[in-house]
Short mmCIF file of C-alpha atoms in Angstrom, two decimals:
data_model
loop_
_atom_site.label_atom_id
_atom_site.label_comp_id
_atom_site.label_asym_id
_atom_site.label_seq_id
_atom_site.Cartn_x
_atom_site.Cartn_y
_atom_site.Cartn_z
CA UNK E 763 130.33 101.89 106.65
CA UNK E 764 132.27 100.82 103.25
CA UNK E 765 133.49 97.82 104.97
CA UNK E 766 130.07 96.04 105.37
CA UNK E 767 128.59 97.66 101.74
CA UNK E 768 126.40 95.12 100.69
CA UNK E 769 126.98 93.78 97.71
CA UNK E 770 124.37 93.43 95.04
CA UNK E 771 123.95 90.77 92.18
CA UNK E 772 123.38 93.00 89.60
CA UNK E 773 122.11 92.38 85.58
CA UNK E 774 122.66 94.57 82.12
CA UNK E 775 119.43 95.52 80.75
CA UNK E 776 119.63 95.00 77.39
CA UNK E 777 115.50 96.48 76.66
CA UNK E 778 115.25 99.60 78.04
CA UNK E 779 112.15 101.65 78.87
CA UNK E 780 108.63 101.59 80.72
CA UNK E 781 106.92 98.77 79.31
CA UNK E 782 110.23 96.28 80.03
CA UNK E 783 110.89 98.11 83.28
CA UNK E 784 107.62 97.12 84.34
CA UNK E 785 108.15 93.13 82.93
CA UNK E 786 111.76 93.34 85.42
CA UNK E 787 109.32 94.25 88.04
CA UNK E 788 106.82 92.10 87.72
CA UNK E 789 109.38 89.10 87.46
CA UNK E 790 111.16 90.66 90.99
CA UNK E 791 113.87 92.75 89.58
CA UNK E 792 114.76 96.23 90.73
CA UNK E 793 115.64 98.66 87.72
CA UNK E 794 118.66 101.27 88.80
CA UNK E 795 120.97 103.30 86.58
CA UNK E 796 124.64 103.59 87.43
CA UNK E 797 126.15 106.42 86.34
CA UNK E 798 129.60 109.04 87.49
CA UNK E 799 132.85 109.21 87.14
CA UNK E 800 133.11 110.41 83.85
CA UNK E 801 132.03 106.73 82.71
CA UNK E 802 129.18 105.76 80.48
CA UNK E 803 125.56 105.40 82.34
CA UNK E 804 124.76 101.86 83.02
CA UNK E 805 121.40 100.24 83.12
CA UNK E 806 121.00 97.29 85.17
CA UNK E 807 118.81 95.53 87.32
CA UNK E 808 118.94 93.89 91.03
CA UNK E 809 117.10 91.57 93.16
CA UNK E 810 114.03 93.80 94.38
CA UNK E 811 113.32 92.40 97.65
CA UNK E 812 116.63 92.41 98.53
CA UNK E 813 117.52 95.73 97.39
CA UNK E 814 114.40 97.88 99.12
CA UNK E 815 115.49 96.16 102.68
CA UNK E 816 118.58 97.10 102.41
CA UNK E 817 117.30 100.51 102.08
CA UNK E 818 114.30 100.52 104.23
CA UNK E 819 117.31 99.63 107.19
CA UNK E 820 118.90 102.52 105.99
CA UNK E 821 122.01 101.32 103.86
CA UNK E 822 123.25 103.76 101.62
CA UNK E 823 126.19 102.76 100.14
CA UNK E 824 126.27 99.24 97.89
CA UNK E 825 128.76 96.94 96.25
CA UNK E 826 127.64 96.47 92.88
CA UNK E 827 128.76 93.21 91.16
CA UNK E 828 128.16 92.97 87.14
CA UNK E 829 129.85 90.19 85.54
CA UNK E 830 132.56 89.86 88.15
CA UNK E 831 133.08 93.73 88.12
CA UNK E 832 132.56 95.82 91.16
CA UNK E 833 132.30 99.36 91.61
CA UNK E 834 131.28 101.26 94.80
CA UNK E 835 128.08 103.17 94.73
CA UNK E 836 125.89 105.70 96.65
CA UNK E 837 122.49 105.76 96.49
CA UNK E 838 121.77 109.14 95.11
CA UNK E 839 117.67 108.75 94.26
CA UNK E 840 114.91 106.93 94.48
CA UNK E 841 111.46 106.80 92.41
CA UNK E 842 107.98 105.84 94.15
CA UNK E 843 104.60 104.75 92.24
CA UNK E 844 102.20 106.54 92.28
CA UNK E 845 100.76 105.97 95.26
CA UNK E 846 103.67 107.54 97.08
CA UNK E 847 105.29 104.75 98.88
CA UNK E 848 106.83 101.84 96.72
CA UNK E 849 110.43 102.09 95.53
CA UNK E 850 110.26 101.20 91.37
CA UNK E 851 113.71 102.73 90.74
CA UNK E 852 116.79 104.00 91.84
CA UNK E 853 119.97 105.93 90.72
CA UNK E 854 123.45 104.64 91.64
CA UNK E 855 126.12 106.90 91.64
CA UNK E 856 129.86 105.61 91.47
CA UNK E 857 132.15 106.81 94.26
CA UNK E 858 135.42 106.24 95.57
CA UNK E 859 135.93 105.36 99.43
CA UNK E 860 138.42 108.77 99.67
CA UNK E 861 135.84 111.01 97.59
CA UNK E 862 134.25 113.58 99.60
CA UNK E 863 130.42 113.59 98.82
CA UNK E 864 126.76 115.11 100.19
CA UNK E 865 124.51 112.63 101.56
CA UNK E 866 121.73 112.40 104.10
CA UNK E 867 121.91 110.48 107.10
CA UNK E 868 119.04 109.54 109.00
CA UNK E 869 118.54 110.51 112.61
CA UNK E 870 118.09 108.38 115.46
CA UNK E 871 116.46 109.56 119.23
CA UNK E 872 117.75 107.52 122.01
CA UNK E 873 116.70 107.94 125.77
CA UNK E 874 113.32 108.56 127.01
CA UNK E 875 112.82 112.46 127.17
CA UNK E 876 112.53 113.88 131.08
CA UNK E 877 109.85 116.33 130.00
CA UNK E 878 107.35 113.68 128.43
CA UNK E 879 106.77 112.69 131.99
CA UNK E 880 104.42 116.01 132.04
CA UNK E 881 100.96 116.00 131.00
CA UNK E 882 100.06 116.67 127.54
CA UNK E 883 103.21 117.13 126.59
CA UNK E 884 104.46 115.68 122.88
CA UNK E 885 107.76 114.93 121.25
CA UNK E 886 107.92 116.79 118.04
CA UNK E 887 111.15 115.76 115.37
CA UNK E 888 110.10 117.79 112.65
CA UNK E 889 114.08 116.74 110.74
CA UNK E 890 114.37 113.41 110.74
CA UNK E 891 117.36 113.23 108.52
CA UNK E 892 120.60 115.55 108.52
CA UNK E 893 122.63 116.48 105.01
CA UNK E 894 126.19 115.89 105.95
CA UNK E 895 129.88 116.48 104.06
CA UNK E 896 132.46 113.75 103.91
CA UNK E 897 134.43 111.15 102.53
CA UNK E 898 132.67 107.93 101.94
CA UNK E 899 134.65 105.80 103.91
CA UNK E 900 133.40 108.22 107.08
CA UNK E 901 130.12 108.11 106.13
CA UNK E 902 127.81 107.17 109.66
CA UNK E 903 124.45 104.85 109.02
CA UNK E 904 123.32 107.25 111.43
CA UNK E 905 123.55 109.91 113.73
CA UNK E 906 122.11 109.01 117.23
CA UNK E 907 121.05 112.14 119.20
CA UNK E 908 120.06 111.49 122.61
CA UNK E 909 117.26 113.02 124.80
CA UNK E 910 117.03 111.83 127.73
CA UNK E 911 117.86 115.25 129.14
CA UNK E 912 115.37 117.12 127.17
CA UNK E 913 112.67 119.20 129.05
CA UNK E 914 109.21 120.44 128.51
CA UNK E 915 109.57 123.14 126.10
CA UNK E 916 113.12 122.68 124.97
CA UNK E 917 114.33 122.01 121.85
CA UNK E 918 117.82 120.02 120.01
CA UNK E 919 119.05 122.02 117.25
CA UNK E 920 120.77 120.23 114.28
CA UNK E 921 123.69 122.51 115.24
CA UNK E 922 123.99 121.35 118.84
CA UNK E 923 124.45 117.56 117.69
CA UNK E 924 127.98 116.04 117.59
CA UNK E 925 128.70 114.63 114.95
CA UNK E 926 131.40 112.39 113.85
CA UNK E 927 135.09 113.33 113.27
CA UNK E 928 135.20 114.54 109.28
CA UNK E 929 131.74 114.76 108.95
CA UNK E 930 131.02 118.20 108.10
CA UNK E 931 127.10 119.50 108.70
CA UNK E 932 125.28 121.09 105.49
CA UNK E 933 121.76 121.22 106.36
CA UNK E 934 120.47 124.56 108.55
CA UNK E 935 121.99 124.62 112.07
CA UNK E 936 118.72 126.24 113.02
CA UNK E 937 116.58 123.09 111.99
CA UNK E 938 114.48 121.26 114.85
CA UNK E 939 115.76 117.64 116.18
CA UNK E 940 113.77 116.58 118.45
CA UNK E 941 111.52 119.47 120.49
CA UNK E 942 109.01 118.73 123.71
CA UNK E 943 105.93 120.63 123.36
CA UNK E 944 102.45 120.97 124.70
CA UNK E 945 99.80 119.18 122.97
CA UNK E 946 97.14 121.24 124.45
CA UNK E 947 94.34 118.95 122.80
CA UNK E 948 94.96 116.31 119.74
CA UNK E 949 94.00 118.70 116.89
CA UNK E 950 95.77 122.01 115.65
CA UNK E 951 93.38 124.25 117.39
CA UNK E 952 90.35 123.50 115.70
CA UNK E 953 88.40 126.02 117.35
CA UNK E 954 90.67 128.83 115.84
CA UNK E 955 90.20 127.51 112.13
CA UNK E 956 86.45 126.77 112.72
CA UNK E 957 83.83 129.39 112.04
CA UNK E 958 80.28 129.13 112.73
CA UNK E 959 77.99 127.43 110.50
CA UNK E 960 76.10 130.53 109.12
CA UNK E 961 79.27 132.15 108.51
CA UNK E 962 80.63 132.93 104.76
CA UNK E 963 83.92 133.63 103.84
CA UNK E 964 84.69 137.58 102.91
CA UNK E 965 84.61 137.57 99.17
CA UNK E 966 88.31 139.58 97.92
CA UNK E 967 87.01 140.71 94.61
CA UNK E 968 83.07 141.74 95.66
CA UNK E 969 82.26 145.88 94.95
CA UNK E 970 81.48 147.78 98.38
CA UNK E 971 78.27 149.71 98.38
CA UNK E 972 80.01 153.15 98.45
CA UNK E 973 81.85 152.00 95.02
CA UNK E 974 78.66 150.74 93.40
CA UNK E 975 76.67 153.53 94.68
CA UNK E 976 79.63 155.77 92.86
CA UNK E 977 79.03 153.61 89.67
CA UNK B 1445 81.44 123.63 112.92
CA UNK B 1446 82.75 122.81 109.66
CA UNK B 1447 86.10 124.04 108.33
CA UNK B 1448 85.89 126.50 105.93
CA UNK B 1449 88.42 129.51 104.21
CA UNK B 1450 88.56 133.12 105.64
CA UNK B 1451 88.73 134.56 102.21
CA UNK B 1452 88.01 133.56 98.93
CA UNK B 1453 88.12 135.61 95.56
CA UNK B 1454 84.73 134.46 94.49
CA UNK B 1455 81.74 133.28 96.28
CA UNK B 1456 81.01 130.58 93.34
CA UNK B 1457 82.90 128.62 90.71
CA UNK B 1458 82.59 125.83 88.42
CA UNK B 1459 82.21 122.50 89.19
CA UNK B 1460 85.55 121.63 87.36
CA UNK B 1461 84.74 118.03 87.68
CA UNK B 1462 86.94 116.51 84.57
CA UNK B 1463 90.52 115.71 85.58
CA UNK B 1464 89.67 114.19 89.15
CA UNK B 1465 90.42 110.58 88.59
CA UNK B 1466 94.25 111.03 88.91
CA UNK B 1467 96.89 110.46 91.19
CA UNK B 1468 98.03 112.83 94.13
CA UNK B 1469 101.46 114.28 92.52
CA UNK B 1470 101.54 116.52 95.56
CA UNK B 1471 101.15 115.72 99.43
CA UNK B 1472 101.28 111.56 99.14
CA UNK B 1473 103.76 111.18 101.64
CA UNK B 1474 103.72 111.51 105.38
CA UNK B 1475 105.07 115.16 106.25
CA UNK B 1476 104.66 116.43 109.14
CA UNK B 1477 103.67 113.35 111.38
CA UNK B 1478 104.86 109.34 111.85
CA UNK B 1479 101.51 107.79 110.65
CA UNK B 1480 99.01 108.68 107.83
CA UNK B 1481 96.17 107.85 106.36
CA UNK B 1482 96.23 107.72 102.73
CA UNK B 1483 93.00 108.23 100.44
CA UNK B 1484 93.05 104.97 97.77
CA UNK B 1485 90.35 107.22 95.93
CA UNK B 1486 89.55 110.58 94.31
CA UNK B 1487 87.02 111.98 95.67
CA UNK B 1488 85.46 115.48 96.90
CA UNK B 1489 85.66 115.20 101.09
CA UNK B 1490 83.20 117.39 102.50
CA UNK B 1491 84.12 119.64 105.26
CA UNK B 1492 81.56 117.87 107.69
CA UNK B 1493 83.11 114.59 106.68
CA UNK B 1494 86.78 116.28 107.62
CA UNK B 1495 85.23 117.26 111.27
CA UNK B 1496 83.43 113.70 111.82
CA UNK B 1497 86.95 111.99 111.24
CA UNK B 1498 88.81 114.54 113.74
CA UNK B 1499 85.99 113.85 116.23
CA UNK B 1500 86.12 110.41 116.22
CA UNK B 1501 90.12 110.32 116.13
CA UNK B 1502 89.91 112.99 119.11
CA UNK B 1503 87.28 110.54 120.90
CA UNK B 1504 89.21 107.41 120.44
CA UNK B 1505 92.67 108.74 121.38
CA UNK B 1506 91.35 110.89 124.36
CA UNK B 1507 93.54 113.84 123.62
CA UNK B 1508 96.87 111.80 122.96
CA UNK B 1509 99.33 112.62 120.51
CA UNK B 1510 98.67 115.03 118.21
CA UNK B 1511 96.43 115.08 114.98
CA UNK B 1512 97.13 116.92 111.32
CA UNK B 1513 94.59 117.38 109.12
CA UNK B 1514 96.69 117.48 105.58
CA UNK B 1515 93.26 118.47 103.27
CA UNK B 1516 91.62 122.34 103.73
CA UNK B 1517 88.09 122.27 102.08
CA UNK B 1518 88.33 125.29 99.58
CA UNK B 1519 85.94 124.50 96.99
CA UNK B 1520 82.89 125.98 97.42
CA UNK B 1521 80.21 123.53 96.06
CA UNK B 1522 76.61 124.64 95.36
CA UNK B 1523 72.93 123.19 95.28
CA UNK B 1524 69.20 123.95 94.32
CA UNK B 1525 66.94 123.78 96.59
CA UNK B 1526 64.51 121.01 96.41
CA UNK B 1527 61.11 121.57 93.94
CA UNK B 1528 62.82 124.54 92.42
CA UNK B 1529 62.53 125.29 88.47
CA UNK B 1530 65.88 125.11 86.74
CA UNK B 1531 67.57 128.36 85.36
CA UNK B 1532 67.48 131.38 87.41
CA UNK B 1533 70.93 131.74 88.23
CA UNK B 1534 73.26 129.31 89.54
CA UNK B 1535 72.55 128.35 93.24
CA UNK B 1536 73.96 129.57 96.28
CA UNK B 1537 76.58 127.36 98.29
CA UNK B 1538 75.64 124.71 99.80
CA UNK B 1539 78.65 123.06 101.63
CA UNK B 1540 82.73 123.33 100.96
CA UNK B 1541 84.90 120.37 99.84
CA UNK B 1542 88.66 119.09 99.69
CA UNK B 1543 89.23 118.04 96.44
CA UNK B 1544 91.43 114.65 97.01
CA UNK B 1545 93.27 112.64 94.66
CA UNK B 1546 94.26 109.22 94.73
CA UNK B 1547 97.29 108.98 97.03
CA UNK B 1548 96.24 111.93 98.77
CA UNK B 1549 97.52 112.43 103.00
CA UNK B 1550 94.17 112.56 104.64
CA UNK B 1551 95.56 112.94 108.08
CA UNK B 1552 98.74 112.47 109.75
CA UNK B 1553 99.64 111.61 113.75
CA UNK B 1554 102.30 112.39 115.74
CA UNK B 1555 103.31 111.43 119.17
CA UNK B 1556 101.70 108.17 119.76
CA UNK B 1557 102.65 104.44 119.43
CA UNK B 1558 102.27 102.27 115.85
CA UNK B 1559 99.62 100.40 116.81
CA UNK B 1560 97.87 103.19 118.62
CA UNK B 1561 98.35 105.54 115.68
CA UNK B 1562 96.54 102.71 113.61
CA UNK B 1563 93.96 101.91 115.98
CA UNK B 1564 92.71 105.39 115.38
CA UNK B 1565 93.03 106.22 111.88
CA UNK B 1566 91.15 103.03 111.10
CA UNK B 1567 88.04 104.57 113.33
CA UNK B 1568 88.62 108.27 111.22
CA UNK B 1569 88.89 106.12 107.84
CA UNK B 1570 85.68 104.66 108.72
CA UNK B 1571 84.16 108.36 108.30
CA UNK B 1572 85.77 108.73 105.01
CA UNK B 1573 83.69 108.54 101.53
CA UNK B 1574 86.73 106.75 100.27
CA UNK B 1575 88.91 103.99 100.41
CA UNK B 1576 91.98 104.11 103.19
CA UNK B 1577 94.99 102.83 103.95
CA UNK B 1578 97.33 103.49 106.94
CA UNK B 1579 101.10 104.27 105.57
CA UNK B 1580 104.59 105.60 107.70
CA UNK B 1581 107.17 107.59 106.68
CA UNK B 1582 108.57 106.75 103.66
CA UNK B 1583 112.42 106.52 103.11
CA UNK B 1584 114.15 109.19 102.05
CA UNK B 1585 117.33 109.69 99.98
#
């Protein structure tokens, strides 16, 4: 993965805070902090459009080139707005291509499923991304996990994938892949939730008769 | 039939109206599905608006895929009836409502195709007393 890091252009902020964050955005910069290694945080700022693709096609690991100086980073975080979605900042997080480090890695389904050829059945992947152990320099893009084989009602575990040599698996063995299950309608049961109309709810904290007729 | 809670600890409560016009700090991103549709709006969604936008995503899709409803209408809201004096005690409930923020997941689908997933949401928006917008899964770190 190291070997095709991309590398990004990156700037020293010399104003720091919202209101000059905002002005880098505006004019098409990304604002990131670099920071590890027992070395001084560094603000800086990269090319915004370029940056978020990188990251929306799932790179993780970045070149970063200030003045002529690289360093090797990881993409440890990443701020949204408010609405949820957009990426307005990012922490950096200096590595070394023999470190061993945590990171998620997204998961990919390959194959078409054998048991989606059933009626109303549905392909559930509640996980889409696995936490994994290793040194950098093993580090996959992703993890493909095929399920081609998979039948109505059967379920991948995260513990049944293989996973590349020195990649070590941190997140729950018991967590759910990729699962084919009966859709038995579109909604989540709608008629269990629903109650009729002249229904009220039981009120928790409302006196019985027998206690108010003790009163 | 209109969704509404089991239980609640009191049949009544204030309108709480002030701090409404903020943004969703809590279930803004898609969770449990691939596609959402995202409230641009705060608003109170009524749980009869909630049913008409899983009826017409249930009518458009024919039973495909499956549908999450991310907002539970818990807030009981009363009214007066009509030509009725004011005072006499505060009203009895009238309907129940979501309370949504701005960035809020209205619904989520699973199982179904982009452009099918947006197809439908854009007929359940349609139901919805507030601006929508149809989002994915958002990366994650």
């Amino acid at each position: 993965m190291h070997e095709k890091a991309p590398v990004l252009k990156g700037e020293v902020r010399e104003r720091l805070g919202s209101r000059y964050s905002k002005r880098l955005r505006d004019a098409g910069r990304l604002p990131v902090v670099v920071y590890g290694h027992g070395k001084d945080p560094a603000s800086i700022s990269v090319d915004a459009k370029e940056t978020i693709n990188y990251i929306h096609h799932g790179e993780r690991v970045f070149t970063i080139d200030v003045a002529g100086q690289q360093e090797t980073v990881l993409l440890r975080d990443v701020q949204f707005n408010h609405l949820g979605d957009g990426i307005i900042h990012c922490d950096l997080a200096r590595v070394d291509l023999d470190e061993t480090t945590h990171a998620h890695v997204h998961v990919t389904l390959k194959g078409d499923a054998a048991g989606l050829k059933e009626a109303d059945t549905l392909l559930m992947h509640p996980v889409t991304e696995l936490t994994v152990e290793c040194k950098l320099k093993d580090l996959p893009d992703e993890i493909v996990v095929d399920i081609s084989e998979l039948g109505s009602g059967q379920a991948i575990h995260a513990g049944e994938v293989t996973l590349p040599s020195g990649v070590k698996l941190l997140s729950d063995g018991e967590d759910i892949l990729a699962q084919i299950v009966h859709s038995g309608g579109s909604t989540e049961s709608a008629e269990e939730t629903e109650v009729s109309a002249d229904a009220q709810p039981e009120v928790i904290t409302e006196k019985k008769e027998e206690e108010k007729e003790d009163e | 039939m209109a969704l509404m809670p089991k239980r609640v600890k009191h049949r009544k409560e204030f309108r709480r109206t002030s701090r409404v016009n903020r943004d969703a700090t809590k279930g803004n991103y898609v969770a449990y599905g691939d596609y959402g549709l995202q409230s641009l709006d705060s608003a109170w969604i009524t749980a009869r608006q909630l049913e008409a936008g899983r009826i017409a995503a249930q009518h458009y899709s024919k039973r495909q895929g499956k549908l999450f409803i991310r907002v539970f209408p818990d807030k009981p809201v009363s009214k007066k009836p009509l030509e009725t004096r004011m005072g006499k005690g505060k009203a009895d409930v009238d309907y129940w409502a979501a309370r949504v923020k701005r960035g809020t997941m209205l619904y989520e689908m699973a199982g179904v195709s982009e452009s099918f997933a947006r197809q439908t949401l854009v007929r359940v928006a349609m139901k919805m007393p507030v601006r929508c917008r149809f989002v994915t899964r958002r990366v994650s770190v």
